[in-house]
Short mmCIF file of C-alpha atoms in Angstrom, two decimals:
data_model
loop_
_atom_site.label_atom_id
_atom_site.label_comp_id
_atom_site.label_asym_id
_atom_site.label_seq_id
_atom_site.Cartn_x
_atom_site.Cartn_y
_atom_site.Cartn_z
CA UNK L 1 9.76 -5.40 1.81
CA UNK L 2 6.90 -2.81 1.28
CA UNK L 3 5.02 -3.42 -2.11
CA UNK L 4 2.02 -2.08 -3.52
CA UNK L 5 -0.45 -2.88 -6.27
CA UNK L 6 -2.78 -0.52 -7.72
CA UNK L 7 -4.09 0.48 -11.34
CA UNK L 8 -7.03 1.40 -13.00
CA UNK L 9 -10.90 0.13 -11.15
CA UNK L 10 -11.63 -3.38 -11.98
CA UNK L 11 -7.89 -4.21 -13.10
CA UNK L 12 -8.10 -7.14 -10.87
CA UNK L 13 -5.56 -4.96 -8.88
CA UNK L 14 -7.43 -6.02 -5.44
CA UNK L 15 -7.32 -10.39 -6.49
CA UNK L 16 -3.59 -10.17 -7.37
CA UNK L 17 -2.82 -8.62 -3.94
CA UNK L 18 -4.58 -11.30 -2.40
CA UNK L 19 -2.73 -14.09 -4.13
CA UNK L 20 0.23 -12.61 -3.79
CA UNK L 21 -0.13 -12.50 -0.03
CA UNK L 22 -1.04 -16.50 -0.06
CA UNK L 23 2.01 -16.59 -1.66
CA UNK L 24 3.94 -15.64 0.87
CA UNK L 25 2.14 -17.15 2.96
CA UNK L 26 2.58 -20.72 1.50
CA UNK L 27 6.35 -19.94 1.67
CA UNK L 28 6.62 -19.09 5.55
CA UNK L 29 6.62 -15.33 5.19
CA UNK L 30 5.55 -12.57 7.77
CA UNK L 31 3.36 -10.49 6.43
CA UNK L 32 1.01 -7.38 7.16
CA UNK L 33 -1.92 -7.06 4.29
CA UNK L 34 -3.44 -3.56 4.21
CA UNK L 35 -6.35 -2.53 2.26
CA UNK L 36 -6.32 0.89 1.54
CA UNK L 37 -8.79 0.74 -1.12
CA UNK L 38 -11.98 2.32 -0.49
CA UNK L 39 -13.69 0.21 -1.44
CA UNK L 40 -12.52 -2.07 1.51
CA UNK L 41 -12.02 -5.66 -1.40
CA UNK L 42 -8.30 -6.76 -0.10
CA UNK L 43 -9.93 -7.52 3.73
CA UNK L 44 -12.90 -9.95 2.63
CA UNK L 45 -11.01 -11.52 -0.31
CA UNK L 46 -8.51 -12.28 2.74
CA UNK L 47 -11.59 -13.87 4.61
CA UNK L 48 -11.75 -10.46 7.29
CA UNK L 49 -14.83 -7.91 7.43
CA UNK L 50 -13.99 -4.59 7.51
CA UNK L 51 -15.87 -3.33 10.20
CA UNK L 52 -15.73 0.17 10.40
CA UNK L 53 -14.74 0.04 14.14
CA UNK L 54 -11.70 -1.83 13.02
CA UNK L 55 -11.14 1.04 10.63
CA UNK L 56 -7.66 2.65 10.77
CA UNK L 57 -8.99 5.52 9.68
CA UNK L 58 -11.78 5.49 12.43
CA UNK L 59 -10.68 8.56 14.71
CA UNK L 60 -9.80 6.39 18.04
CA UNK L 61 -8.22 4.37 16.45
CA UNK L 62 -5.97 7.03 14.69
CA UNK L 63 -5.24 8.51 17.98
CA UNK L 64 -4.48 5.31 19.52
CA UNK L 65 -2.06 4.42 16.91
CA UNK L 66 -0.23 8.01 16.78
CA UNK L 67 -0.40 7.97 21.07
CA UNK L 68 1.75 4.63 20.20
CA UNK L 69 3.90 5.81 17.86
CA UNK L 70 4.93 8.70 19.11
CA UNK L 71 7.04 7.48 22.54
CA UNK L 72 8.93 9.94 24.05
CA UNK L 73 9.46 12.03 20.83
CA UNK L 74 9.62 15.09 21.69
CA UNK L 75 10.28 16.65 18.60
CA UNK L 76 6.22 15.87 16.98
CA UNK L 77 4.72 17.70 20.65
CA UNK L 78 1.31 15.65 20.61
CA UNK L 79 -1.10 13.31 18.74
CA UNK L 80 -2.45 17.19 17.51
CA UNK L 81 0.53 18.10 15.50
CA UNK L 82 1.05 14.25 13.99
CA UNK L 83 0.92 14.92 9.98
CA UNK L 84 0.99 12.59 7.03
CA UNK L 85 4.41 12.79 6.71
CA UNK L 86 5.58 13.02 10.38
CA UNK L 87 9.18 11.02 10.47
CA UNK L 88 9.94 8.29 13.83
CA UNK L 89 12.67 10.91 15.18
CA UNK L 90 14.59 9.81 18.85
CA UNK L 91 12.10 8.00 21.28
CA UNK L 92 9.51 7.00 18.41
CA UNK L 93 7.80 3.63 18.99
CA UNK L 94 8.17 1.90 15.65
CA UNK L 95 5.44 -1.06 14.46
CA UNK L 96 6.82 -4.56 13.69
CA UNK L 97 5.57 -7.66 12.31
CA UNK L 98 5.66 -9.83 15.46
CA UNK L 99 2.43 -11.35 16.69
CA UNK L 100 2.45 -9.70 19.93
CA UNK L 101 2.83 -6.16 18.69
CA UNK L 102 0.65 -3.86 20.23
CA UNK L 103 -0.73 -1.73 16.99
CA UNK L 104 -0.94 -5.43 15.32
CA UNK L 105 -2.99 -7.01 19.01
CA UNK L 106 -5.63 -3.71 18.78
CA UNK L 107 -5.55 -3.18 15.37
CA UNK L 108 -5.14 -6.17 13.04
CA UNK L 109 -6.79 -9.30 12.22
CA UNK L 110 -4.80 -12.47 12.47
CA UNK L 111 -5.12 -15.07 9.92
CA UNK L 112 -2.68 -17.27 11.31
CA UNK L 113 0.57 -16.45 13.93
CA UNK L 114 2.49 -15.27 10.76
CA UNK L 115 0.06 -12.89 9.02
CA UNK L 116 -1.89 -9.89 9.81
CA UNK L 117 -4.74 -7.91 7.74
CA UNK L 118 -5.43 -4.40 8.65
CA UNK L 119 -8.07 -2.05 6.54
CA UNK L 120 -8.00 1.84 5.90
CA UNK L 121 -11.48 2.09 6.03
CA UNK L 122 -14.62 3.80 3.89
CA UNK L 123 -16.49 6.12 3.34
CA UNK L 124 -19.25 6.59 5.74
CA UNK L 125 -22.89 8.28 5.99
CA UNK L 126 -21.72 10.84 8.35
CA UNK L 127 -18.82 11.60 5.25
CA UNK L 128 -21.15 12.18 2.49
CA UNK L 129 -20.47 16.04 1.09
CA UNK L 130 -17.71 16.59 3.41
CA UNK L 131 -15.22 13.74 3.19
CA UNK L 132 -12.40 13.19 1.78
CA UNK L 133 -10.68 9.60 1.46
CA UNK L 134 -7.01 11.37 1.29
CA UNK L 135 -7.65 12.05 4.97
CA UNK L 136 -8.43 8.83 6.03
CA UNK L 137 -5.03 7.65 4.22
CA UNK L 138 -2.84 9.83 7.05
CA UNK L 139 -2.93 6.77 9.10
CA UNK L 140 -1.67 4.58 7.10
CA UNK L 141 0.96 6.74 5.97
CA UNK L 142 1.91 7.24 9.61
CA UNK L 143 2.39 3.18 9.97
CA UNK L 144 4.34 2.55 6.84
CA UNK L 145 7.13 5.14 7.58
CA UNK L 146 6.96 4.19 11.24
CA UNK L 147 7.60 0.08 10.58
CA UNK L 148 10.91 -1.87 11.02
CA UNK L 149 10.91 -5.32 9.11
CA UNK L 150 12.88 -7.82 9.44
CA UNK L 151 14.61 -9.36 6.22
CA UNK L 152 11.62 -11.44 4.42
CA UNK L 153 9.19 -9.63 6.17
CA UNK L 154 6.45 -8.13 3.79
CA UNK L 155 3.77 -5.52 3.84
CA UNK L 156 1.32 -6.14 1.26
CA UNK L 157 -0.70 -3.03 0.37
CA UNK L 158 -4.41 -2.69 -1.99
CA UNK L 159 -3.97 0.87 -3.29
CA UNK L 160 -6.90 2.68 -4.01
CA UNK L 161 -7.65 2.71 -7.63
CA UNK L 162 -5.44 5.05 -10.22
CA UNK L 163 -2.69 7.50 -9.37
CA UNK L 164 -3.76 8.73 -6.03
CA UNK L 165 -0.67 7.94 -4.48
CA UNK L 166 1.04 10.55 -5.64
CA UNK L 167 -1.33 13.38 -4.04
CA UNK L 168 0.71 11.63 -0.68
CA UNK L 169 3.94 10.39 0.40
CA UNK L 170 2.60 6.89 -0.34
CA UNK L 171 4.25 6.55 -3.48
CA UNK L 172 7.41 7.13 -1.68
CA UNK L 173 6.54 4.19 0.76
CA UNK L 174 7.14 0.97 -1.13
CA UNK L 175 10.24 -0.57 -2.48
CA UNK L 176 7.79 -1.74 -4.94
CA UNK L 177 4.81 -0.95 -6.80
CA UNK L 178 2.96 -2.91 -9.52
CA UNK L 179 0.78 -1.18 -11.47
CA UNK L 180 -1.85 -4.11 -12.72
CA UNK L 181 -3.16 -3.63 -16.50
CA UNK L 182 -5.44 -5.13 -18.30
CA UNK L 183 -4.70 -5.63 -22.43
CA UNK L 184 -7.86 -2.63 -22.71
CA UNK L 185 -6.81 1.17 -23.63
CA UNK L 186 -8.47 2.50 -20.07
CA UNK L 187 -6.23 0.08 -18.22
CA UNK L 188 -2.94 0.93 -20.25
CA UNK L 189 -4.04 4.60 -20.17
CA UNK L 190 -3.75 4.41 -16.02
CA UNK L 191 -0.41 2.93 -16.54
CA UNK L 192 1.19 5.15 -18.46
CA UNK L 193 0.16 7.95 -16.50
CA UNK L 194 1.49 6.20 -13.53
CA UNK L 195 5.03 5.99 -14.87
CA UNK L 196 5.29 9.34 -15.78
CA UNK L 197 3.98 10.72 -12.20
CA UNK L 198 6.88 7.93 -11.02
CA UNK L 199 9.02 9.60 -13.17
CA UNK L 200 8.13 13.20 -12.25
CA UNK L 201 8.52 11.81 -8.63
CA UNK L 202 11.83 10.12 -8.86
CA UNK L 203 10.42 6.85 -8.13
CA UNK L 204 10.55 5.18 -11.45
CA UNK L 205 12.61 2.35 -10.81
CA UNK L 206 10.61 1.26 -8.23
CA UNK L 207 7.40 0.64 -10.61
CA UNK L 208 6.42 -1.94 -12.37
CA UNK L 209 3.45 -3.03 -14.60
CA UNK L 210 1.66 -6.63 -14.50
CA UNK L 211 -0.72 -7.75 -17.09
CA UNK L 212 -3.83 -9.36 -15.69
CA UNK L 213 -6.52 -11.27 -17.99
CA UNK L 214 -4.44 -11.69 -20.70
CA UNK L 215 -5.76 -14.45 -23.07
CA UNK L 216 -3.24 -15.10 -25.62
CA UNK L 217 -0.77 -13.82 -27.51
CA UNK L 218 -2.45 -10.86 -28.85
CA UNK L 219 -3.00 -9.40 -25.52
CA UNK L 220 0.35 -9.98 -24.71
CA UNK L 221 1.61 -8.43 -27.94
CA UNK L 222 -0.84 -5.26 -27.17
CA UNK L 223 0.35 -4.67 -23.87
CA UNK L 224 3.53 -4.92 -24.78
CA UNK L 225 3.30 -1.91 -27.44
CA UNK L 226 1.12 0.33 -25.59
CA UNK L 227 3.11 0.21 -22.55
CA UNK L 228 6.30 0.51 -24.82
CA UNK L 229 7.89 -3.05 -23.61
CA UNK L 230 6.70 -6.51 -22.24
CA UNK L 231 5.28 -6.16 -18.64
CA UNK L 232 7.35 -7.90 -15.83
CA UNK L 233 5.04 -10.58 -15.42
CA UNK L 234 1.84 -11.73 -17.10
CA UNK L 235 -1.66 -13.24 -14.90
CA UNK L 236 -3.19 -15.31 -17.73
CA UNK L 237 -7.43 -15.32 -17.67
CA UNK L 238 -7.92 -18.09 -15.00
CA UNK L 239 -11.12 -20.12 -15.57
CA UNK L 240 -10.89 -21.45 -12.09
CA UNK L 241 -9.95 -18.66 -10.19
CA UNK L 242 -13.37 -16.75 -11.77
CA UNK L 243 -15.42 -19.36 -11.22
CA UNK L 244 -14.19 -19.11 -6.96
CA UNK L 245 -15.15 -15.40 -7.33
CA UNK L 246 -18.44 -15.96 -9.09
CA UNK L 247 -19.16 -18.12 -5.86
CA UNK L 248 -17.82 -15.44 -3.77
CA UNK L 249 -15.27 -17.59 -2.30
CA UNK L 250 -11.86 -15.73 -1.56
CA UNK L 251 -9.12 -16.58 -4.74
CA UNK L 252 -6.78 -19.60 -3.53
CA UNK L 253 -3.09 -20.27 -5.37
CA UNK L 254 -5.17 -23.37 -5.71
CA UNK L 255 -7.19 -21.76 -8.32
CA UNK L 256 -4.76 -20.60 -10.50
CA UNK L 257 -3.02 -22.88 -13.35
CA UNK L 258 0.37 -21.22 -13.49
CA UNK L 259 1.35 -19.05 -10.33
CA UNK L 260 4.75 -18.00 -11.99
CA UNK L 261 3.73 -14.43 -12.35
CA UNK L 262 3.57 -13.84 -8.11
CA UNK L 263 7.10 -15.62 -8.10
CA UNK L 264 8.27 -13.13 -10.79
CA UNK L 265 7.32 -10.12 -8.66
CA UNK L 266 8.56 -11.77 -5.19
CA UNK L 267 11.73 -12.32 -7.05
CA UNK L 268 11.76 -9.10 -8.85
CA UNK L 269 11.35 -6.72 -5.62
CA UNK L 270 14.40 -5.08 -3.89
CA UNK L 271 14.44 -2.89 -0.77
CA UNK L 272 14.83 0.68 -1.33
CA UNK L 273 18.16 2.22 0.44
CA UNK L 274 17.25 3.83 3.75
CA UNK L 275 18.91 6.79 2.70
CA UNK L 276 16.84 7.53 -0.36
CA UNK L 277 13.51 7.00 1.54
CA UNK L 278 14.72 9.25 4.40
CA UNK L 279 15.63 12.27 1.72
CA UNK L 280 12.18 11.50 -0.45
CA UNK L 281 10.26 11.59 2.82
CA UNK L 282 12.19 14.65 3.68
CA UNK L 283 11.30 16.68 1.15
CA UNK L 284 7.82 15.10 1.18
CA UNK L 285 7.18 16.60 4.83
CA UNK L 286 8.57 20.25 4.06
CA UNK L 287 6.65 20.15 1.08
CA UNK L 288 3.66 19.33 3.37
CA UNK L 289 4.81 21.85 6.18
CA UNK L 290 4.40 24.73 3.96
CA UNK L 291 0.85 24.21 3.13
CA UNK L 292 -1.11 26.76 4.94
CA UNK L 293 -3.92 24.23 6.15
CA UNK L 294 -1.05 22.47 7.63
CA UNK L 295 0.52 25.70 9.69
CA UNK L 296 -3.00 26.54 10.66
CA UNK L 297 -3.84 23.09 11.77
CA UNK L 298 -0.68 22.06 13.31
CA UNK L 299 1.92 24.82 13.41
CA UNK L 300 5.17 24.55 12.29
CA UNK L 301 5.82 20.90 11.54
CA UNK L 302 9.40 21.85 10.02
CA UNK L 303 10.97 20.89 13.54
CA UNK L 304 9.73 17.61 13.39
CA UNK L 305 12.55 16.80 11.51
CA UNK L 306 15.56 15.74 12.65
CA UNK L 307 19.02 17.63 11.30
CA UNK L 308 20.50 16.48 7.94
CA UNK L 309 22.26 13.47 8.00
CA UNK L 310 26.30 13.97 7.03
#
C-alpha cells in the first residue's frame, strides 16, 4: 500500500506521517518512509539526518538509481532518456521492501530490519535562482512506479506542502492520500482545492481528509461544514505529543492519548487496481512526451511504452 499525506504548511501533515509509520511499525509492518517535503521534517522526526549526500535527488544518486532500474529495458535506451513518468517495461529492475535490496542498501536508512527512511532532498546554495524542487521529485517518481510490494507492505510518503502533486504523476502514485486539515479557513481552503484537482484528475476516491488539532466539538462541527462532511478520522490537540516536540524529541504513539485516528486510515486504505494505475500513468507519460522540453531533452519518450493492454 502506497499512501500519502500532505495539506496546507504547518497542518501537522509531516507529525501524522511519522506516527503513522510507528504504527505500522508497532504492528510488524514493512515499510519504506519517504520525505519528499522540502523541507526535509519526515527524516529527523524519524530519528535520520538528511544529509544531502543521501539525497535522492542528489545527481549520483539519481543516476545510480535509474542505472538500477532500468535492467535490460531496452525500450527507455539510457539513464539520458529516463523521464518522470518512464513505466518498468520487459527487463526493468523493480525496488522491493526487503532489507537486502540494493536501492534500499545504497540509498536508505534502516531503522530496524523491517523499516527503511529515504529523503528527496532540498534545496541547496548552488539552486538558489535556478532551481526548481519539481525536478528533484523525478526520482522519486521513478521509485514509486518502479516498486513491487508485497501484501502489508507500506510506503509511507511526506508530500510537500499543498497541491503540488498534481503538477506530476505523483498524485497518481498512491492508493491513498490524506489530505491533513486543521479546523482554520487556510487549512480547509488547501483541502478543498485538493479534492477538486482529485476530481479534475480522476483520483477522487482515493483522497481523503484528516482533521489534526481539533479541540472539541466546535472544531469538529467546523470542519465538518467547510469540508461539506465529517473528515475520515479526527487527531485531537495532544498535550503530550507537543510537549515531545517542544523538546525536539521525535513524536512516539506513546505520546498520544487516543491513537484511533492512524487505525482509521490503516483500516480505511485499499490498493488501487493495477489496471487503473497502468492507464492513469499512461496517459500521464504521453501527456509528458509531448512537452517540447521533454522531446528536446530526451527525444521521443512515446516508445517507452509498452503496447495497449487487451
Amino acid at each position: 500500500m502506497k499512501i500519502a499525506f500532505t495539506g496546507k504548511g504547518g497542518s501537522g501533515k509531516s507529525t501524522m506521517a511519522a506516527l503513522f509509520v510507528n504504527h505500522l511499525r508497532a504492528a510488524g509492518q514493512r515499510v519504506l518512509a519517504v520525505d519528499a517535503d522540502v523541507n526535509v521534517h519526515l527524516a529527523p522526526l524519524l530519528g535520520v539526518a538528511g544529509e544531502p549526500a543521501a539525497a535522492l535527488s542528489h545527481p549520483d544518486n539519481v543516476r545510480s538509481v535509474r542505472s538500477h532500474l532500468i535492467g535490460t529495458n531496452r525500450l527507455i535506451g539510457g539513464v539520458e532518456h529516463f523521464v518522470p513518468t518512464t513505466p518498468p517495461g520487459p527487463g526493468s529492475r523493480l525496488v522491493t521492501l526487503a532489507g537486502d535490496d540494493p536501492i534500499l542498501v545504497r540509498h536508505a536508512a534502516a531503522l530496524d530490519p523491517r523499516t527503511h527512511v529515504v529523503h528527496v532532498g532540498t534545496y541547496e546554495a548552488k539552486d538558489i535562482g535556478a532551481g526548481c524542487y519539481h525536478g528533484h521529485l523525478a526520482i522519486l517518481e521513478n521509485l514509486l512506479s518502479h516498486l513491487s510490494l508485497d501484501a502489508g507492505d507500506w510506503v509511507v510518503c511526506d508530500m510537500v506542502a499543498g497541491t503540488d502533486a498534481f503538477a506530476n504523476s505523483l498524485h497518481a502514485q498512491f492508493d491513498l492520500i490524506v489530505v491533513v486539515a486543521e479546523p482554520t479557513p487556510e487549512s480547509v481552503s488547501v483541502a478543498r482545492r485538493y479534492r477538486e484537482l482529485a476530481g479534475a484528475a480522476g483520483v477522487a476516491d482515493v483522497l481523503a481528509v484528516v482533521g489534526n488539532k481539533v479541540a472539541d466539538q466546535v472544531d469538529r462541527d467546523y470542519l465538518a461544514r467547510e469540508l461539506g462532511g465529517a473528515p475520515l478520522a479526527v487527531l485531537t490537540s495532544q498535550a503530550g505529543l507537543r510537549r515531545a516536540r517542544q523538546a525536539g524529541v521525535p513524536p512516539r504513539l506513546e505520546d498520544l492519548d487516543d491513537a484511533s485516528a492512524l487505525r482509521r486510515i490503516a483500516d480505511y486504505a485499499r490498493p488501487m487496481a493495477a489496471g487503473r494505475r497502468a492507464e492513469l500513468m499512461r496517459t500521464l507519460h504521453l501527456r509528458l512526451a509531448g512537452k517540447g522540453w521533454v522531446r528536446s531533452a530526451h527525444g521521443d519518450v512515446t516508445s517507452q511504452l509498452g503496447p495497449v493492454p487487451v
